[in-house]
Amino acid sequence: MAEEIEGCTHDCSTCGADCASRQGGIQKEKLRDGSSVRRVIGIVSGKGGVGKSIVTSMMAVEMQRRAHRAAILDADVTGPSIPKSFGLKPGVDAMGDILLPAKTKTGIQVMSVNLLLESEDQPVVWRGPVLAGAVKQFWTDVYWDDVDYMFVDMPPGTGDVPLTVFQSLPVDGILIVTTPQDLVSMIVKKAVNMANLMNVPVIGMIENMSYVLCPDCGKKIPVFGESRAEEVAADYGVKLLARIPLDTRLSPLCDKGIIELMENDYLSAAADEVEKIFS
Ligand code: ADP
């Protein structure tokens, strides 16, 4: 295994050295000359449909609003809904053999397999290694323009595929998305183990679909059962950074491609934590 180098800032995006700091000595893919990504944050979940993509989108929107330059690398080819939430249509520009990320209305840089397909409804039937290869190329063959925070929408689960994807990118931390009906304890345990394997911190946990707010009395109704998020977070020493309600305004924003117009502060504590850890 390579040695840690003297004067290491642990900022792998500006340094190509093959060193122990690169998460357990695993060689990461390099960015193209001129491309720059300061921090890479993976968003993971135990299974699909828990809101991992919407959390990824909202984190990027929140950070962009805070005057950071945000980007999304959509590695969830099983349900690549990110471009749609931002109203981005298939088709990307290229500069020679380098792809240019799509830009959302507020300037968030996005790369997704859906942008490369001829139509949005084409199925993607790739197996793990092909998928991991595509994600690597989203890192190496895309011109990422001066990105402060890149959010990676990971394939669901904490198995082989997300692990391979993670190992090819210099991930700086992960956010875990769960819901009350998940097997929360097991999912958090697996995600924490995955983060330990990669030698990266778990930034925190985000519980989605936590409750519905009664429009009449304002009471929080736990439609999917009582949350165990706080207890599980404490068990594993992970911060619970958000409890997002089931909010009927969110899906229409995604369906209309205008998630950037969201009016909520559900992820402000998560964004604060990211700023605190990485600034
Ligand atoms: P995943 O990426 O985990 O597969 P998505 O982010 O695609 O999940 O969310 C699945 C569906 O649930 C989407 O239609 C999304 O708009 C909706 N959704 C997610 N979270 C919420 C929420 N808190 N309130 C309302 N709808 C939500």
Coordinates of N, CA, C and O in Angstrom, one line a residue, residues 65-235:
R65 N -28.0 27.4 -3.4 CA -28.6 28.6 -2.8 C -27.7 29.3 -1.8 O -27.8 30.5 -1.6
R66 N -26.8 28.5 -1.2 CA -25.9 29.1 -0.2 C -24.6 29.5 -0.9 O -23.5 29.6 -0.3
A67 N -24.7 29.7 -2.2 CA -23.6 30.3 -3.0 C -22.4 29.3 -3.2 O -21.3 29.8 -3.4
H68 N -22.6 28.0 -3.0 CA -21.6 27.1 -3.3 C -21.9 26.6 -4.7 O -23.0 26.7 -5.2
R69 N -20.9 26.0 -5.4 CA -21.1 25.5 -6.7 C -21.4 24.0 -6.6 O -20.5 23.2 -6.2
A70 N -22.7 23.6 -6.8 CA -23.1 22.2 -6.6 C -23.2 21.5 -7.9 O -23.4 22.0 -9.0
A71 N -23.0 20.1 -7.7 CA -23.1 19.3 -8.9 C -23.7 18.0 -8.4 O -23.7 17.6 -7.3
I72 N -24.3 17.3 -9.4 CA -24.9 15.9 -9.1 C -24.4 14.9 -10.1 O -24.5 15.2 -11.3
L73 N -23.8 13.9 -9.6 CA -23.4 12.7 -10.4 C -24.5 11.7 -10.1 O -24.5 11.1 -9.0
D74 N -25.3 11.4 -11.1 CA -26.4 10.5 -10.9 C -25.9 9.1 -11.2 O -25.8 8.7 -12.4
A75 N -25.7 8.3 -10.2 CA -25.2 6.9 -10.4 C -26.3 5.9 -10.2 O -26.0 4.7 -10.2
D76 N -27.5 6.4 -10.0 CA -28.6 5.5 -9.7 C -29.3 5.2 -11.1 O -30.3 5.7 -11.4
V77 N -28.7 4.2 -11.8 CA -29.3 4.0 -13.2 C -30.6 3.1 -13.0 O -31.3 3.0 -14.0
T78 N -30.9 2.6 -11.8 CA -32.1 1.9 -11.6 C -33.3 2.8 -11.7 O -34.4 2.4 -12.0
G79 N -33.1 4.0 -11.3 CA -34.2 5.0 -11.3 C -33.7 6.4 -11.5 O -33.7 7.2 -10.5
P80 N -33.1 6.6 -12.6 CA -32.4 7.9 -12.8 C -33.4 9.1 -12.9 O -33.7 9.5 -14.1
S81 N -33.9 9.6 -11.8 CA -35.0 10.6 -11.9 C -34.5 12.0 -11.8 O -35.2 12.9 -11.9
I82 N -33.2 12.1 -11.6 CA -32.6 13.4 -11.3 C -32.8 14.4 -12.5 O -33.3 15.5 -12.2
P83 N -32.5 14.0 -13.7 CA -32.6 15.0 -14.8 C -34.1 15.5 -14.9 O -34.3 16.7 -15.1
K84 N -35.0 14.6 -14.7 CA -36.4 15.0 -14.8 C -36.8 16.0 -13.7 O -37.5 17.0 -14.0
S85 N -36.3 15.8 -12.5 CA -36.7 16.8 -11.4 C -36.2 18.2 -11.8 O -36.7 19.2 -11.2
F86 N -35.2 18.3 -12.6 CA -34.6 19.6 -12.9 C -35.1 20.1 -14.3 O -34.6 21.1 -14.8
G87 N -35.9 19.3 -14.9 CA -36.4 19.6 -16.3 C -35.4 19.5 -17.4 O -35.4 20.2 -18.4
L88 N -34.4 18.6 -17.1 CA -33.3 18.4 -18.1 C -33.7 17.3 -19.1 O -34.1 16.2 -18.7
K89 N -33.5 17.6 -20.4 CA -33.9 16.6 -21.4 C -32.6 15.8 -21.9 O -31.5 16.4 -21.7
P90 N -32.7 14.6 -22.4 CA -31.6 13.9 -22.9 C -30.8 14.7 -23.9 O -31.3 15.5 -24.6
G91 N -29.5 14.5 -23.9 CA -28.6 15.2 -24.8 C -27.6 16.0 -24.0 O -28.0 16.8 -23.2
V92 N -26.3 15.8 -24.3 CA -25.3 16.6 -23.6 C -24.3 17.1 -24.7 O -24.1 16.4 -25.7
D93 N -23.6 18.2 -24.4 CA -22.6 18.7 -25.3 C -21.2 18.0 -25.0 O -21.0 17.6 -23.9
A94 N -20.4 18.0 -26.0 CA -19.0 17.5 -25.8 C -18.0 18.5 -26.3 O -18.3 19.3 -27.2
M95 N -16.8 18.4 -25.7 CA -15.7 19.2 -26.2 C -14.6 18.1 -26.5 O -14.0 17.6 -25.6
G96 N -14.5 17.7 -27.8 CA -13.6 16.6 -28.1 C -14.2 15.4 -27.5 O -15.3 15.1 -27.6
D97 N -13.3 14.7 -26.7 CA -13.8 13.5 -26.0 C -14.3 13.7 -24.6 O -14.4 12.8 -23.8
I98 N -14.4 15.0 -24.2 CA -14.9 15.3 -22.9 C -16.4 15.7 -22.9 O -16.8 16.6 -23.7
L99 N -17.2 15.1 -22.0 CA -18.6 15.5 -22.0 C -18.8 16.7 -21.1 O -18.1 16.8 -20.1
L100 N -19.7 17.6 -21.5 CA -20.0 18.7 -20.6 C -21.2 18.4 -19.8 O -22.2 17.9 -20.4
P101 N -21.2 18.6 -18.5 CA -22.4 18.3 -17.7 C -23.6 19.2 -18.2 O -23.3 20.3 -18.6
A102 N -24.8 18.7 -18.0 CA -26.0 19.6 -18.2 C -26.0 20.6 -17.1 O -25.5 20.4 -16.0
K103 N -26.6 21.8 -17.4 CA -26.7 22.8 -16.3 C -28.2 23.1 -16.0 O -28.9 23.3 -16.9
T104 N -28.5 23.1 -14.8 CA -29.9 23.4 -14.4 C -30.1 24.9 -14.5 O -29.1 25.6 -14.6
K105 N -31.3 25.3 -14.2 CA -31.7 26.8 -14.3 C -30.8 27.6 -13.4 O -30.5 28.7 -13.7
T106 N -30.5 27.0 -12.2 CA -29.7 27.8 -11.3 C -28.2 27.5 -11.4 O -27.4 28.0 -10.6
G107 N -27.8 26.7 -12.3 CA -26.4 26.4 -12.6 C -25.8 25.2 -11.9 O -24.6 25.0 -11.9
I108 N -26.7 24.3 -11.4 CA -26.2 23.0 -10.9 C -25.7 22.2 -12.0 O -26.4 22.0 -13.0
Q109 N -24.5 21.6 -11.9 CA -24.0 20.7 -13.0 C -24.5 19.3 -12.8 O -24.4 18.8 -11.6
V110 N -25.0 18.7 -13.8 CA -25.6 17.3 -13.7 C -25.1 16.4 -14.8 O -25.0 16.8 -15.9
M111 N -24.7 15.2 -14.3 CA -24.4 14.2 -15.3 C -25.2 12.9 -14.9 O -25.2 12.5 -13.7
S112 N -25.9 12.3 -15.9 CA -26.7 11.2 -15.6 C -26.8 10.3 -16.8 O -26.8 10.8 -17.9
V113 N -27.0 9.0 -16.6 CA -27.1 8.1 -17.8 C -28.3 8.5 -18.6 O -28.3 8.4 -19.8
N114 N -29.3 9.1 -18.0 CA -30.6 9.5 -18.7 C -30.3 10.6 -19.7 O -31.0 10.7 -20.6
L115 N -29.3 11.4 -19.4 CA -29.0 12.5 -20.4 C -28.3 11.9 -21.6 O -28.2 12.6 -22.6
L116 N -27.8 10.7 -21.5 CA -27.1 10.1 -22.6 C -27.9 9.1 -23.5 O -27.6 8.7 -24.5
L117 N -29.1 8.8 -23.0 CA -30.0 8.0 -23.7 C -30.8 8.8 -24.8 O -30.9 10.0 -24.7
E118 N -31.3 8.0 -25.8 CA -32.0 8.7 -26.8 C -33.3 9.3 -26.3 O -33.8 10.3 -26.7
S119 N -34.0 8.5 -25.5 CA -35.2 9.0 -24.9 C -35.2 8.6 -23.4 O -34.6 7.6 -23.0
E120 N -36.0 9.4 -22.6 CA -36.0 9.2 -21.2 C -36.5 7.9 -20.7 O -36.2 7.4 -19.6
D121 N -37.4 7.3 -21.6 CA -38.1 6.1 -21.1 C -37.4 4.8 -21.5 O -37.9 3.7 -21.3
Q122 N -36.2 4.9 -22.1 CA -35.4 3.7 -22.5 C -35.0 3.0 -21.2 O -34.5 3.7 -20.3
P123 N -35.1 1.7 -21.1 CA -34.7 1.1 -19.8 C -33.1 0.9 -19.8 O -32.5 0.9 -20.9
V124 N -32.6 0.9 -18.6 CA -31.1 0.7 -18.5 C -31.0 -0.7 -17.9 O -31.4 -0.9 -16.8
V125 N -30.4 -1.6 -18.6 CA -30.3 -3.0 -18.1 C -28.8 -3.4 -17.9 O -28.4 -4.5 -18.3
W126 N -28.0 -2.5 -17.3 CA -26.6 -2.8 -17.1 C -26.4 -3.6 -15.9 O -27.1 -3.5 -14.9
R127 N -25.4 -4.4 -15.9 CA -25.0 -5.2 -14.7 C -24.0 -4.4 -14.0 O -23.4 -3.4 -14.5
G128 N -23.7 -4.8 -12.7 CA -22.8 -4.1 -11.8 C -21.6 -3.5 -12.4 O -21.3 -2.3 -12.4
P129 N -20.7 -4.3 -13.1 CA -19.4 -3.8 -13.5 C -19.6 -2.8 -14.6 O -18.8 -1.8 -14.7
V130 N -20.6 -2.9 -15.5 CA -20.8 -1.9 -16.6 C -21.2 -0.6 -15.9 O -20.7 0.5 -16.3
L131 N -22.1 -0.7 -15.0 CA -22.6 0.4 -14.3 C -21.5 1.2 -13.6 O -21.3 2.4 -13.7
A132 N -20.6 0.4 -12.9 CA -19.5 1.0 -12.2 C -18.6 1.7 -13.2 O -18.1 2.8 -13.0
G133 N -18.4 1.1 -14.4 CA -17.6 1.7 -15.4 C -18.1 3.0 -15.9 O -17.4 4.0 -16.1
A134 N -19.5 3.0 -16.1 CA -20.1 4.3 -16.6 C -19.9 5.4 -15.5 O -19.7 6.5 -15.9
V135 N -20.1 5.0 -14.3 CA -20.0 6.0 -13.2 C -18.5 6.6 -13.2 O -18.3 7.8 -13.0
K136 N -17.6 5.7 -13.3 CA -16.2 6.1 -13.4 C -16.0 7.1 -14.5 O -15.3 8.1 -14.3
Q137 N -16.6 6.8 -15.6 CA -16.5 7.8 -16.8 C -17.2 9.1 -16.5 O -16.7 10.1 -17.0
F138 N -18.2 9.1 -15.7 CA -18.9 10.3 -15.3 C -17.9 11.2 -14.5 O -18.0 12.4 -14.4
W139 N -17.0 10.5 -13.9 CA -16.0 11.2 -13.1 C -14.8 11.7 -14.0 O -14.4 12.8 -14.0
T140 N -14.3 10.7 -14.8 CA -13.1 11.0 -15.5 C -13.3 11.7 -16.8 O -12.4 12.4 -17.3
D141 N -14.4 11.5 -17.5 CA -14.6 12.0 -18.8 C -15.6 13.2 -18.9 O -16.1 13.5 -20.0
V142 N -15.9 13.8 -17.8 CA -16.8 14.9 -17.8 C -16.0 16.2 -17.3 O -15.2 16.0 -16.4
Y143 N -16.3 17.3 -17.9 CA -15.6 18.5 -17.5 C -16.4 19.1 -16.4 O -17.4 19.8 -16.6
W144 N -16.0 18.9 -15.1 CA -16.6 19.4 -14.0 C -16.0 20.8 -13.7 O -14.8 20.9 -13.4
D145 N -16.8 21.8 -13.8 CA -16.3 23.1 -13.7 C -16.3 23.7 -12.3 O -17.3 24.2 -11.9
D146 N -15.2 23.6 -11.7 CA -15.0 24.3 -10.4 C -16.1 24.0 -9.4 O -16.8 24.9 -8.8
V147 N -16.3 22.7 -9.1 CA -17.4 22.3 -8.3 C -17.0 22.3 -6.8 O -15.9 21.8 -6.5
D148 N -17.8 22.9 -5.9 CA -17.5 22.8 -4.5 C -18.0 21.5 -3.9 O -17.3 20.9 -3.2
Y149 N -19.2 21.2 -4.2 CA -19.8 20.0 -3.6 C -20.5 19.2 -4.7 O -21.4 19.6 -5.3
M150 N -20.0 17.9 -4.8 CA -20.7 17.0 -5.8 C -21.5 16.0 -4.9 O -20.9 15.4 -4.1
F151 N -22.8 15.9 -5.3 CA -23.6 14.9 -4.6 C -23.8 13.7 -5.5 O -24.2 13.9 -6.7
V152 N -23.5 12.5 -5.0 CA -23.6 11.3 -5.9 C -24.8 10.5 -5.5 O -24.9 10.0 -4.3
D153 N -25.8 10.4 -6.4 CA -27.0 9.6 -6.1 C -26.6 8.2 -6.4 O -26.5 7.8 -7.5
M154 N -26.4 7.4 -5.3 CA -25.9 6.1 -5.4 C -26.9 5.1 -5.8 O -28.1 5.3 -5.5
P155 N -26.5 4.0 -6.4 CA -27.5 2.9 -6.6 C -28.0 2.4 -5.2 O -27.2 2.5 -4.3
P156 N -29.3 2.0 -5.1 CA -29.8 1.7 -3.8 C -29.1 0.4 -3.2 O -28.5 -0.4 -4.0
G157 N -29.1 0.4 -1.9 CA -28.4 -0.8 -1.3 C -27.0 -0.5 -0.8 O -26.5 0.6 -1.0
T158 N -26.5 -1.4 0.0 CA -25.1 -1.2 0.5 C -24.3 -2.4 0.1 O -23.4 -2.8 0.8
G159 N -24.6 -3.0 -1.1 CA -23.9 -4.2 -1.5 C -22.8 -3.9 -2.5 O -22.2 -2.8 -2.4
D160 N -22.5 -4.8 -3.3 CA -21.4 -4.7 -4.3 C -21.4 -3.5 -5.2 O -20.4 -2.9 -5.3
V161 N -22.6 -3.3 -5.8 CA -22.6 -2.2 -6.8 C -22.2 -0.8 -6.2 O -21.3 -0.2 -6.7
P162 N -23.0 -0.4 -5.2 CA -22.6 0.9 -4.6 C -21.1 0.9 -4.1 O -20.4 1.9 -4.2
L163 N -20.7 -0.2 -3.5 CA -19.3 -0.3 -3.0 C -18.3 -0.1 -4.1 O -17.4 0.7 -4.0
T164 N -18.5 -0.7 -5.3 CA -17.6 -0.6 -6.4 C -17.6 0.9 -6.9 O -16.6 1.4 -7.2
V165 N -18.8 1.4 -7.0 CA -18.9 2.8 -7.4 C -18.2 3.7 -6.5 O -17.4 4.5 -6.9
F166 N -18.4 3.5 -5.2 CA -17.8 4.3 -4.2 C -16.2 4.2 -4.3 O -15.5 5.2 -4.1
Q167 N -15.8 3.0 -4.5 CA -14.3 2.8 -4.5 C -13.7 3.5 -5.7 O -12.5 3.7 -5.6
S168 N -14.4 3.8 -6.7 CA -13.8 4.4 -7.8 C -13.8 5.9 -7.7 O -13.1 6.6 -8.5
L169 N -14.5 6.5 -6.8 CA -14.6 7.9 -6.6 C -14.0 8.3 -5.3 O -14.1 7.6 -4.3
P170 N -13.3 9.5 -5.2 CA -12.8 9.9 -3.9 C -13.9 10.5 -3.1 O -14.0 11.7 -2.9
V171 N -14.7 9.6 -2.5 CA -15.8 10.1 -1.7 C -15.3 10.7 -0.4 O -14.4 10.1 0.3
D172 N -15.8 11.8 0.0 CA -15.4 12.4 1.3 C -16.3 12.2 2.4 O -15.9 12.4 3.6
G173 N -17.5 11.7 2.2 CA -18.5 11.4 3.3 C -19.8 10.9 2.7 O -20.0 11.0 1.5
I174 N -20.6 10.3 3.5 CA -21.8 9.8 3.0 C -23.0 10.3 3.9 O -22.9 10.5 5.1
L175 N -24.2 10.4 3.3 CA -25.4 10.7 3.9 C -26.3 9.5 3.7 O -26.4 9.0 2.6
I176 N -26.9 9.1 4.8 CA -27.8 7.9 4.7 C -29.2 8.3 4.8 O -29.7 9.0 5.7
V177 N -30.0 7.8 3.8 CA -31.5 8.2 3.7 C -32.2 6.9 4.1 O -32.0 5.8 3.6
T178 N -33.1 7.1 5.1 CA -34.0 6.0 5.6 C -35.4 6.5 5.6 O -35.7 7.7 5.5
T179 N -36.3 5.5 5.8 CA -37.7 5.9 6.1 C -38.2 5.1 7.3 O -37.5 4.1 7.7
P180 N -39.3 5.5 8.0 CA -39.7 4.8 9.2 C -40.0 3.3 8.9 O -39.9 2.5 9.8
Q181 N -40.4 2.9 7.7 CA -40.8 1.5 7.5 C -39.6 0.7 7.1 O -39.7 -0.5 7.0
D182 N -38.4 1.3 7.0 CA -37.2 0.5 6.7 C -36.8 -0.3 7.9 O -37.2 -0.1 9.0
L183 N -35.9 -1.3 7.6 CA -35.2 -2.0 8.7 C -34.1 -1.0 9.1 O -32.9 -1.3 8.8
V184 N -34.4 0.0 9.7 CA -33.5 1.1 9.9 C -32.2 0.7 10.5 O -31.1 1.1 10.0
S185 N -32.3 -0.1 11.6 CA -31.0 -0.4 12.3 C -30.1 -1.2 11.4 O -28.9 -0.9 11.3
M186 N -30.6 -2.1 10.6 CA -29.7 -2.9 9.7 C -29.1 -2.1 8.6 O -28.0 -2.2 8.3
I187 N -30.0 -1.2 8.1 CA -29.5 -0.3 7.0 C -28.4 0.6 7.4 O -27.4 0.8 6.8
V188 N -28.6 1.2 8.6 CA -27.6 2.1 9.1 C -26.3 1.4 9.4 O -25.2 1.8 9.1
K189 N -26.5 0.2 10.0 CA -25.3 -0.6 10.3 C -24.5 -0.9 9.1 O -23.3 -0.7 9.0
K190 N -25.2 -1.3 8.0 CA -24.5 -1.7 6.8 C -23.8 -0.5 6.2 O -22.7 -0.5 5.6
A191 N -24.6 0.7 6.2 CA -24.0 1.9 5.6 C -22.8 2.3 6.4 O -21.8 2.8 5.8
V192 N -22.9 2.2 7.7 CA -21.7 2.6 8.6 C -20.5 1.7 8.3 O -19.4 2.1 8.1
N193 N -20.8 0.4 8.1 CA -19.7 -0.5 7.7 C -19.1 -0.2 6.4 O -17.9 -0.2 6.2
M194 N -20.0 0.2 5.5 CA -19.5 0.5 4.1 C -18.6 1.8 4.2 O -17.5 1.8 3.6
A195 N -19.0 2.8 5.0 CA -18.2 4.0 5.2 C -16.9 3.7 5.8 O -15.8 4.2 5.4
N196 N -16.9 2.8 6.8 CA -15.7 2.4 7.5 C -14.7 1.7 6.5 O -13.5 2.0 6.5
L197 N -15.3 0.8 5.7 CA -14.5 0.1 4.7 C -13.8 1.1 3.8 O -12.6 1.0 3.4
M198 N -14.5 2.2 3.5 CA -13.9 3.2 2.6 C -13.1 4.3 3.3 O -12.6 5.2 2.7
N199 N -13.2 4.2 4.6 CA -12.5 5.1 5.5 C -13.0 6.6 5.3 O -12.2 7.5 5.1
V200 N -14.3 6.7 5.2 CA -14.9 8.0 5.1 C -15.9 8.2 6.2 O -16.5 7.3 6.6
P201 N -16.1 9.5 6.6 CA -17.1 9.7 7.6 C -18.6 9.6 7.2 O -18.9 9.8 6.0
V202 N -19.4 9.1 8.1 CA -20.9 9.3 7.8 C -21.2 10.7 8.3 O -21.1 11.0 9.5
I203 N -21.7 11.5 7.4 CA -22.0 12.9 7.7 C -23.2 12.9 8.6 O -23.3 13.6 9.6
G204 N -24.2 12.0 8.3 CA -25.4 11.9 9.1 C -26.5 11.1 8.4 O -26.2 10.6 7.3
M205 N -27.6 11.1 9.0 CA -28.7 10.3 8.6 C -29.9 11.2 8.3 O -30.1 12.2 9.1
I206 N -30.6 10.9 7.3 CA -31.8 11.8 7.0 C -33.0 10.8 6.9 O -33.0 9.9 6.1
E207 N -34.0 11.1 7.8 CA -35.2 10.2 7.7 C -36.2 10.9 6.8 O -36.6 12.1 7.0
N208 N -36.6 10.2 5.8 CA -37.6 10.8 4.8 C -39.0 10.1 5.1 O -39.0 9.0 5.6
M209 N -40.0 10.8 4.7 CA -41.4 10.3 4.8 C -41.7 10.0 6.3 O -42.3 9.1 6.6
S210 N -41.1 10.9 7.2 CA -41.2 10.6 8.6 C -42.6 10.7 9.1 O -43.0 9.9 10.0
Y211 N -43.4 11.6 8.6 CA -44.7 11.9 9.1 C -45.5 12.7 8.1 O -44.9 13.2 7.2
V212 N -46.8 12.8 8.4 CA -47.6 13.8 7.6 C -48.1 14.8 8.6 O -48.5 14.5 9.7
L213 N -48.0 16.1 8.2 CA -48.5 17.2 9.1 C -50.0 17.3 8.8 O -50.4 17.6 7.7
C214 N -50.8 17.2 9.9 CA -52.2 17.3 9.7 C -52.5 18.8 9.3 O -52.1 19.7 10.0
P215 N -53.2 19.0 8.2 CA -53.4 20.4 7.7 C -54.4 21.1 8.6 O -54.4 22.4 8.6
D216 N -55.2 20.4 9.5 CA -56.1 21.1 10.3 C -55.5 21.5 11.7 O -55.6 22.6 12.1
C217 N -54.9 20.5 12.4 CA -54.4 20.8 13.7 C -52.9 20.9 13.8 O -52.3 21.2 14.9
G218 N -52.2 20.5 12.7 CA -50.7 20.7 12.7 C -50.0 19.5 13.4 O -48.8 19.5 13.6
K219 N -50.8 18.5 13.8 CA -50.2 17.3 14.5 C -49.4 16.5 13.5 O -49.8 16.4 12.3
K220 N -48.3 15.9 14.0 CA -47.5 15.1 13.1 C -48.0 13.6 13.2 O -48.1 13.0 14.3
I221 N -48.5 13.1 12.1 CA -49.1 11.8 12.0 C -48.0 10.8 11.5 O -47.6 10.9 10.3
P222 N -47.6 9.8 12.3 CA -46.6 8.9 11.8 C -47.2 7.8 10.9 O -47.4 6.7 11.3
V223 N -47.5 8.1 9.6 CA -48.2 7.2 8.7 C -47.5 5.9 8.5 O -48.1 4.8 8.3
F224 N -46.2 5.9 8.6 CA -45.4 4.6 8.4 C -45.0 4.0 9.7 O -44.0 3.3 9.7
G225 N -45.6 4.4 10.8 CA -45.2 3.9 12.1 C -44.3 4.8 12.8 O -43.7 5.8 12.2
E226 N -44.1 4.6 14.1 CA -43.3 5.5 14.9 C -41.8 5.4 14.4 O -41.3 4.3 14.1
S227 N -41.2 6.5 14.4 CA -39.8 6.6 13.9 C -38.8 6.0 15.0 O -39.0 6.3 16.2
R228 N -37.9 5.3 14.5 CA -36.8 4.8 15.5 C -35.5 5.5 15.1 O -34.4 5.1 15.6
A229 N -35.6 6.5 14.2 CA -34.4 7.1 13.7 C -33.5 7.7 14.8 O -32.3 7.4 14.8
E230 N -34.1 8.3 15.8 CA -33.2 9.0 16.8 C -32.4 7.9 17.6 O -31.2 8.0 17.8
E231 N -33.2 6.9 18.0 CA -32.6 5.8 18.7 C -31.4 5.1 17.9 O -30.3 4.9 18.5
V232 N -31.8 4.8 16.7 CA -30.8 4.1 15.8 C -29.5 5.0 15.6 O -28.4 4.6 15.7
A233 N -29.8 6.3 15.3 CA -28.7 7.2 15.1 C -27.8 7.2 16.3 O -26.6 7.1 16.2
A234 N -28.4 7.3 17.5 CA -27.6 7.3 18.7 C -26.8 6.0 18.9 O -25.6 6.0 19.3
D235 N -27.5 4.9 18.6 CA -26.8 3.6 18.7 C -25.5 3.5 17.9 O -24.5 2.9 18.3

